[in-house]
XYZ file of C-alpha atoms in Angstrom:
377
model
C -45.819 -116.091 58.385
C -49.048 -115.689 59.252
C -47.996 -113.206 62.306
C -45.986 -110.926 59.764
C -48.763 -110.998 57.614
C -50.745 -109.652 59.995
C -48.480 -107.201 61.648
C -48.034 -105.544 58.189
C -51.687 -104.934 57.471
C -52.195 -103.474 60.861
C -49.264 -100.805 60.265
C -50.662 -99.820 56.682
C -54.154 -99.987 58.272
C -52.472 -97.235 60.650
C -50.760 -95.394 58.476
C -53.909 -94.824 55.723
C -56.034 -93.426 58.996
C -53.921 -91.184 60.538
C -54.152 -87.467 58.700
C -51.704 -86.145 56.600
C -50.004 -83.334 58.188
C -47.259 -82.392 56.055
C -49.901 -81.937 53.008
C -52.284 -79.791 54.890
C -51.174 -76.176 53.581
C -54.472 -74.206 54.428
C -55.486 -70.817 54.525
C -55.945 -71.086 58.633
C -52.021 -70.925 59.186
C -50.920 -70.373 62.955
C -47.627 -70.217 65.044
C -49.168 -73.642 66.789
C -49.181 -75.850 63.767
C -46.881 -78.094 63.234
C -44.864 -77.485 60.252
C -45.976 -73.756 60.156
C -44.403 -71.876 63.766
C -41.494 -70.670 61.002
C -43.289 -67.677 59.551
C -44.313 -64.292 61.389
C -46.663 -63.346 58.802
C -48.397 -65.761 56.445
C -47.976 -65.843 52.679
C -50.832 -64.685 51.993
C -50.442 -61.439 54.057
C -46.701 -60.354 53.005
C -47.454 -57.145 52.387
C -44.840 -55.040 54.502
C -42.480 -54.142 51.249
C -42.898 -50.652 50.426
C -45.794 -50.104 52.978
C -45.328 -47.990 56.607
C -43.242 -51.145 58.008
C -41.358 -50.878 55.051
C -37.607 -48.990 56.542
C -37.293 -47.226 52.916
C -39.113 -44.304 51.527
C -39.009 -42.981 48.268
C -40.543 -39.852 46.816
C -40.054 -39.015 43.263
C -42.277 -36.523 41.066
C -41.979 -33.487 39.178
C -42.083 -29.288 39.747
C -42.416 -26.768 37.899
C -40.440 -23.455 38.877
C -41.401 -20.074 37.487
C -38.552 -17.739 38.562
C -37.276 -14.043 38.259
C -33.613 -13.397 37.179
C -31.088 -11.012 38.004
C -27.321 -10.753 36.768
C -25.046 -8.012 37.121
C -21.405 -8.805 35.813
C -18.390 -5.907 35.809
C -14.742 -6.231 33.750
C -12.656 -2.948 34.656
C -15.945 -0.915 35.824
C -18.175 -1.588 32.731
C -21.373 -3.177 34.077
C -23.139 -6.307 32.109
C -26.994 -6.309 33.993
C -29.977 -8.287 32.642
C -33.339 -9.409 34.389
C -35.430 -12.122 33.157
C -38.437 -14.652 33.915
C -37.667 -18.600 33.613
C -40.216 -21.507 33.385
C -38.502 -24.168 34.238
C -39.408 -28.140 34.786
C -37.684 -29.922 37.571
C -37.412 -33.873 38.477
C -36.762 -34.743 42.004
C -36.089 -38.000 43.685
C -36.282 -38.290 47.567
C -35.032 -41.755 49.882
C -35.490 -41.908 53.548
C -34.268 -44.864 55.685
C -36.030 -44.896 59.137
C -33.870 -46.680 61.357
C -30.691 -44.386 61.035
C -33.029 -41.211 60.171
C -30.951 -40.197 57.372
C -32.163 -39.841 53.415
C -30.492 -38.594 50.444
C -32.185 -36.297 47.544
C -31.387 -35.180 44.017
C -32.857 -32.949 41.937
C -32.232 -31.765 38.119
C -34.123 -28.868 36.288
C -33.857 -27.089 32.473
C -35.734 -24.421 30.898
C -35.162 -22.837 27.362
C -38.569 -20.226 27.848
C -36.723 -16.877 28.958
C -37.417 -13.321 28.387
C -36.334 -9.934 29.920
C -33.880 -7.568 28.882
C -30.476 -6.225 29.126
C -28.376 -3.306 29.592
C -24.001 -3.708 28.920
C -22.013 -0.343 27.803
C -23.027 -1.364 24.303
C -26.473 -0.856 24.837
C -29.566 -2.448 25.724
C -32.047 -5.143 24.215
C -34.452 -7.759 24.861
C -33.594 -10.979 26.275
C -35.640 -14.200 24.441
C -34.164 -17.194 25.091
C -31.144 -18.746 26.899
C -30.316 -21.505 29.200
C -31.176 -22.142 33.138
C -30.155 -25.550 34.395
C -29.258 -27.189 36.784
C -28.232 -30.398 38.882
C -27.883 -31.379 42.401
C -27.696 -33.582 45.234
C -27.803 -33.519 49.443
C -27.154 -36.025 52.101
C -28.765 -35.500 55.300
C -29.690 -36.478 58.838
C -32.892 -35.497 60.395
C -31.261 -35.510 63.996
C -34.215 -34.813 65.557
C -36.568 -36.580 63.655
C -39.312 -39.255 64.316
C -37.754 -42.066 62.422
C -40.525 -41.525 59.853
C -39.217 -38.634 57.516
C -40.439 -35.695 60.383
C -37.935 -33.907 62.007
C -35.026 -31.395 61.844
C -31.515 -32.189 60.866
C -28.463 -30.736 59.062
C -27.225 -32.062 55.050
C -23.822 -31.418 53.150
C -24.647 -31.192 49.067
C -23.841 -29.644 45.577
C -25.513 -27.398 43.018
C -24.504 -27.228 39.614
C -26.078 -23.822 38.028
C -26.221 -22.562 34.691
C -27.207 -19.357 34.466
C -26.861 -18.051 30.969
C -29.739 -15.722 29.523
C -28.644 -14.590 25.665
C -28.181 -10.997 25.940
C -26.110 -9.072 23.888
C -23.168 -10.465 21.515
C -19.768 -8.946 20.897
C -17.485 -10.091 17.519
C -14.054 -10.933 17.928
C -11.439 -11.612 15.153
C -10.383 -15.442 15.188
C -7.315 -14.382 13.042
C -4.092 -15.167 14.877
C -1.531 -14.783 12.158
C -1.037 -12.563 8.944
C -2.325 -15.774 7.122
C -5.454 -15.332 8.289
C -5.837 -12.033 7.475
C -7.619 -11.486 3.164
C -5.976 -9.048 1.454
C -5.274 -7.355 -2.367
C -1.654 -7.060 -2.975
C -2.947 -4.762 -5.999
C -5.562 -2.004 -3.575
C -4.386 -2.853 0.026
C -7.953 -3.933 1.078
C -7.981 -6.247 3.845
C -9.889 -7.819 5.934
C -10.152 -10.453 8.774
C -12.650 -13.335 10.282
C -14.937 -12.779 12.890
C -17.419 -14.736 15.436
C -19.282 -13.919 18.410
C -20.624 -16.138 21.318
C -23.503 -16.125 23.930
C -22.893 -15.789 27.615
C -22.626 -19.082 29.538
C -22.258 -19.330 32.796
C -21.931 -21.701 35.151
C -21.178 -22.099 38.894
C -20.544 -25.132 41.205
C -21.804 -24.711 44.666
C -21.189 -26.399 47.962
C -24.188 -26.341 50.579
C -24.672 -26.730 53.960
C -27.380 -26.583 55.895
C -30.561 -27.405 58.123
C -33.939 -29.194 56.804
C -37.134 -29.656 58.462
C -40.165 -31.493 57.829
C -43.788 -31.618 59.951
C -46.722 -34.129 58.424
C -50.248 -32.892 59.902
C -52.514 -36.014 60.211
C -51.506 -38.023 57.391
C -52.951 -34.942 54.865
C -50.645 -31.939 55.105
C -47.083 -31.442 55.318
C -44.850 -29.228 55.216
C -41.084 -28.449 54.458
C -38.499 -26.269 54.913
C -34.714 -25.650 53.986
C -31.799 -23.364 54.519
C -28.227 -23.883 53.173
C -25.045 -21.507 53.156
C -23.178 -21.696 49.994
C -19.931 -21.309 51.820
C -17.981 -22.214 48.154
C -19.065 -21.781 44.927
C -16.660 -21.681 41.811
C -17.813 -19.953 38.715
C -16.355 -19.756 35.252
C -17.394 -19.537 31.813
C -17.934 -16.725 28.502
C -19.229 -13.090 28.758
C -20.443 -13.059 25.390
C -21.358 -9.124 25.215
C -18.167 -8.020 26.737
C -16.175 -5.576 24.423
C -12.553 -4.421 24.137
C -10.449 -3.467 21.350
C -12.933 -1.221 18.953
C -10.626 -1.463 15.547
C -12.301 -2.480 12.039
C -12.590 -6.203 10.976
C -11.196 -4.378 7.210
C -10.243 -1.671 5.448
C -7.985 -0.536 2.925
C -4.777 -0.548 2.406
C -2.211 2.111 4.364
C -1.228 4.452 2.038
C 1.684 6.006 3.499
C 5.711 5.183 2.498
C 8.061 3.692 4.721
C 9.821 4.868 6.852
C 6.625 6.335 7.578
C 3.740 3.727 8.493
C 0.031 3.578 9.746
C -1.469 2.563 13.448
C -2.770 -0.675 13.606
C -5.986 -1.998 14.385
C -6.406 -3.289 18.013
C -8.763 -5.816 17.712
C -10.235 -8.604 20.376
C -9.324 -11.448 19.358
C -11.569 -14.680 22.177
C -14.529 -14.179 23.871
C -14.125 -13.339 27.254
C -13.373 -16.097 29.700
C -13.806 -15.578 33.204
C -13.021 -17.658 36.589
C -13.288 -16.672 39.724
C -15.261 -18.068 43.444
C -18.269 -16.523 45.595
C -20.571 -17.425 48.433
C -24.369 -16.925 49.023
C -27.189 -18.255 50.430
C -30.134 -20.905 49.001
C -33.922 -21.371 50.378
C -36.861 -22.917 50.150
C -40.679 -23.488 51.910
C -43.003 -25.788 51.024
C -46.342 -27.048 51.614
C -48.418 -29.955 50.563
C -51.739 -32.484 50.639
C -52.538 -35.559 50.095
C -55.512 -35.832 48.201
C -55.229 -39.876 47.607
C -52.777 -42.070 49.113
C -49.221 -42.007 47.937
C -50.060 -39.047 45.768
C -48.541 -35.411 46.771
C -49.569 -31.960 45.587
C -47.217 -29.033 47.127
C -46.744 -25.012 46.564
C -43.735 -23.176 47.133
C -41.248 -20.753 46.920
C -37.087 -20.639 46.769
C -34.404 -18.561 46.072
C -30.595 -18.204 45.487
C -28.163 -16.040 45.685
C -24.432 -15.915 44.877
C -22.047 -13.058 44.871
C -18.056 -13.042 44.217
C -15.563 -11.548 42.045
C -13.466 -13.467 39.031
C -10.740 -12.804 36.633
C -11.464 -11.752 32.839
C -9.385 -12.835 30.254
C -9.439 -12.612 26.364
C -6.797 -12.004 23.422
C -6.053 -8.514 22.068
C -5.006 -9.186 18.228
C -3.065 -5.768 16.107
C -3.128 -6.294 12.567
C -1.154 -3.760 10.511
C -2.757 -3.501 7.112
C -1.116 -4.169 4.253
C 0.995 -0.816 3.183
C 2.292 0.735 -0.122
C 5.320 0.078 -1.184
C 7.962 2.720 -2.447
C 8.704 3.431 -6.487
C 11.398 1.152 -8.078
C 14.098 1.684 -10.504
C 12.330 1.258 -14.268
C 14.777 -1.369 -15.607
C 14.143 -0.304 -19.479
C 15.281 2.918 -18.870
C 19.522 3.956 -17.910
C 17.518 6.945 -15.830
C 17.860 6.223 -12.503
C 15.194 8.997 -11.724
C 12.433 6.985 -14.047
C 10.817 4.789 -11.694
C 8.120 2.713 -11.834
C 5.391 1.257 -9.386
C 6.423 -2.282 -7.563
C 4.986 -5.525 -8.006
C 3.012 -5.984 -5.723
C 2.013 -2.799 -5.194
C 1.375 -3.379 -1.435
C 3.303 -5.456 0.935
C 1.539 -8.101 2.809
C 0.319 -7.266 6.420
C 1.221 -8.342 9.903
C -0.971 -9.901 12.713
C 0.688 -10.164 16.605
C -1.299 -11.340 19.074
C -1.152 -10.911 23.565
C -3.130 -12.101 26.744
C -4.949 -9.047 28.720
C -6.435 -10.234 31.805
C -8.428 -8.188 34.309
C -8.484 -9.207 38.332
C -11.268 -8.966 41.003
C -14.043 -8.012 38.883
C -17.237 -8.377 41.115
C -20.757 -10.384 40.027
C -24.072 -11.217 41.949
C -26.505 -13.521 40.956
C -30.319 -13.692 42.405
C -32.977 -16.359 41.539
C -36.378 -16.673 42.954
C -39.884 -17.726 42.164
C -42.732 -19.872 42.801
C -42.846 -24.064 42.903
C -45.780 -26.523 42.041
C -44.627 -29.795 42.665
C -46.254 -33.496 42.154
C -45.141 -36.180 43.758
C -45.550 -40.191 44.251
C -44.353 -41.888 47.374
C -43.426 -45.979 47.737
């Protein structure tokens, strides 16, 4: 017993002297430690998300683009032409991956502040507000790039453009049948509802094309881009455009049957137009980096788009209401004593048709000047 005894203080003797290697979690960590060969880079040094060893790059900031307008529009030969200045504010988000040198970028940008003017066969005016905006997106591969975000490569993307300056506004009739049409059965006056709309248009773009970026000792950069818009589809409302030219009222026609008075040709929709173009979009840019992460850049870009689309709108005739001939005067035997009717005037008539007019040709050109401030992660 004795011999156990002493066996088993020797071990614990043993065991409280030799150091505790499995507890030891110091600052002084190395592959040749036991318990610590596991980890390339220490706790206390993980730093590499989001840094240059980081594989993922983001860039995401704001612009601001000022920008001249023009427009030119034509249904059957009449011209629709207005020029304008935009400010517009712009959010962009950028993401590069290194290893397969390929990134993805979108982009959305709206302004209300626009002024110019316009001319349409109506006349001309001042332009002082209306809408610009628009939305986008591009995949691309920077085939000859570094692996860090310089290089040169091709992208496939879409534009969504709204490109609607208020200019002029043309009334239409919303009437569509005689019962929308006021009228005295007693005088004949008459008259019918009316509304108006601003333009709006809007165009959906395809681009292709070829990017390149150069970065000038970690302070200066600078970008460039050119894409064919092989496709774009554009639709929407010509507000301003007239056709028809009869009154919204009157009075009454005043002539017997058989006999009877022209109608009133009237439009009766805004004009809706669809149609497809092409054109080209660019843009140059060039930056510093006064602190790290942080971006300022100056620019330029423009687009252009030119096609032809097809113009339709309602044409309404309303007849007005017309007089109605003498009848018999039942308290009399002479059939020659007649008397007026009741009602006086017989109610009117409303028909409606489609017109639609084919190949009608429009251009669009935007350009202008870009400040741009941008974070990087």
């Amino acid at each position: 017993m004795s011999i156990r005894l002493a066996t088993s203080l020797a071990v614990l003797a043993a065991a409280i002297g030799s150091p505790a290697l499995a507890a030891d979690w110091g600052e002084d960590w190395s592959p040749e430690e036991v318990y610590r060969g596991a980890y390339s880079t220490e706790p206390k040094d993980w730093s590499e998300m989001g840094d240059e060893s980081d594989g993922i790059h983001i860039e995401t900031g704001l612009r601001y683009w000022y920008s001249w307008g023009s427009q030119n529009y034509e249904v059957d030969g009449q011209s629709f032409e207005s020029t304008d200045n935009a400010h517009t504010v712009e959010a962009h988000i950028r993401v590069e991956e290194d290893a397969t040198r390929t990134y993805a970028k979108g982009w959305a940008g709206y302004s209300a502040a626009i002024t110019g003017g316009y001319s349409d066969p109506s006349g001309s005016g001042d332009v002082t507000d209306g809408v610009l905006g628009y939305a986008g997106a591009d995949f691309g591969w920077n085939a000859l790039g570094d692996g860090k975000g310089t290089g040169v490569g091709g992208f496939v993307g879409y534009n969504y453009w709204n490109n609607s300056p208020r200019t002029s506004r043309y009334n239409f009739t919303t009437a569509t049948s005689a019962a929308d049409v006021t009228y005295s059965n007693a005088s004949g006056n008459w008259s019918v509802p009316g509304d108006s709309v601003d333009d709006k248009i809007e165009l959906h773009m395809l681009r292709l094309g070829l990017s390149g970026k150069a970065e000038f000792n970690e302070f200066l950069d600078i970008s460039a881009e050119v894409a064919a818009v092989p496709f774009s589809t554009i639709s929407g409302v010509l507000g301003g455009h007239a056709a028809g030219g009869g009154a919204f009222g009157g009075p009454g026609c005043n002539v017997l049957p058989p006999d009877s008075c022209a109608p009133e040709i009237l439009k009766g929709s805004a004009t809706e137009i669809n149609g497809w173009g092409y054109g080209a979009m660019g843009e140059i840019m060039a930056g510093i980096k006064p602190m790290e992460n942080l971006t300022l850049r100056v620019g330029g870009r423009a687009w252009y788009v030119n096609g032809t689309y097809d113009a339709t709108w309602t044409q309404v005739s309303v007849t007005a209401p017309q007089i109605r001939p003498p009848v018999p005067n039942p308290d009399t035997p002479d059939p020659n004593d007649t008397m007026p009717p009741d009602p006086l005037y017989s109610a009117p008539t409303v028909s409606t048709q489609q017109v639609i007019s084919t190949e009608n040709p429009f251009s669009l050109f935007r350009y202008g000047l870009l400040a741009e401030l941008t974070y990087s992660f």
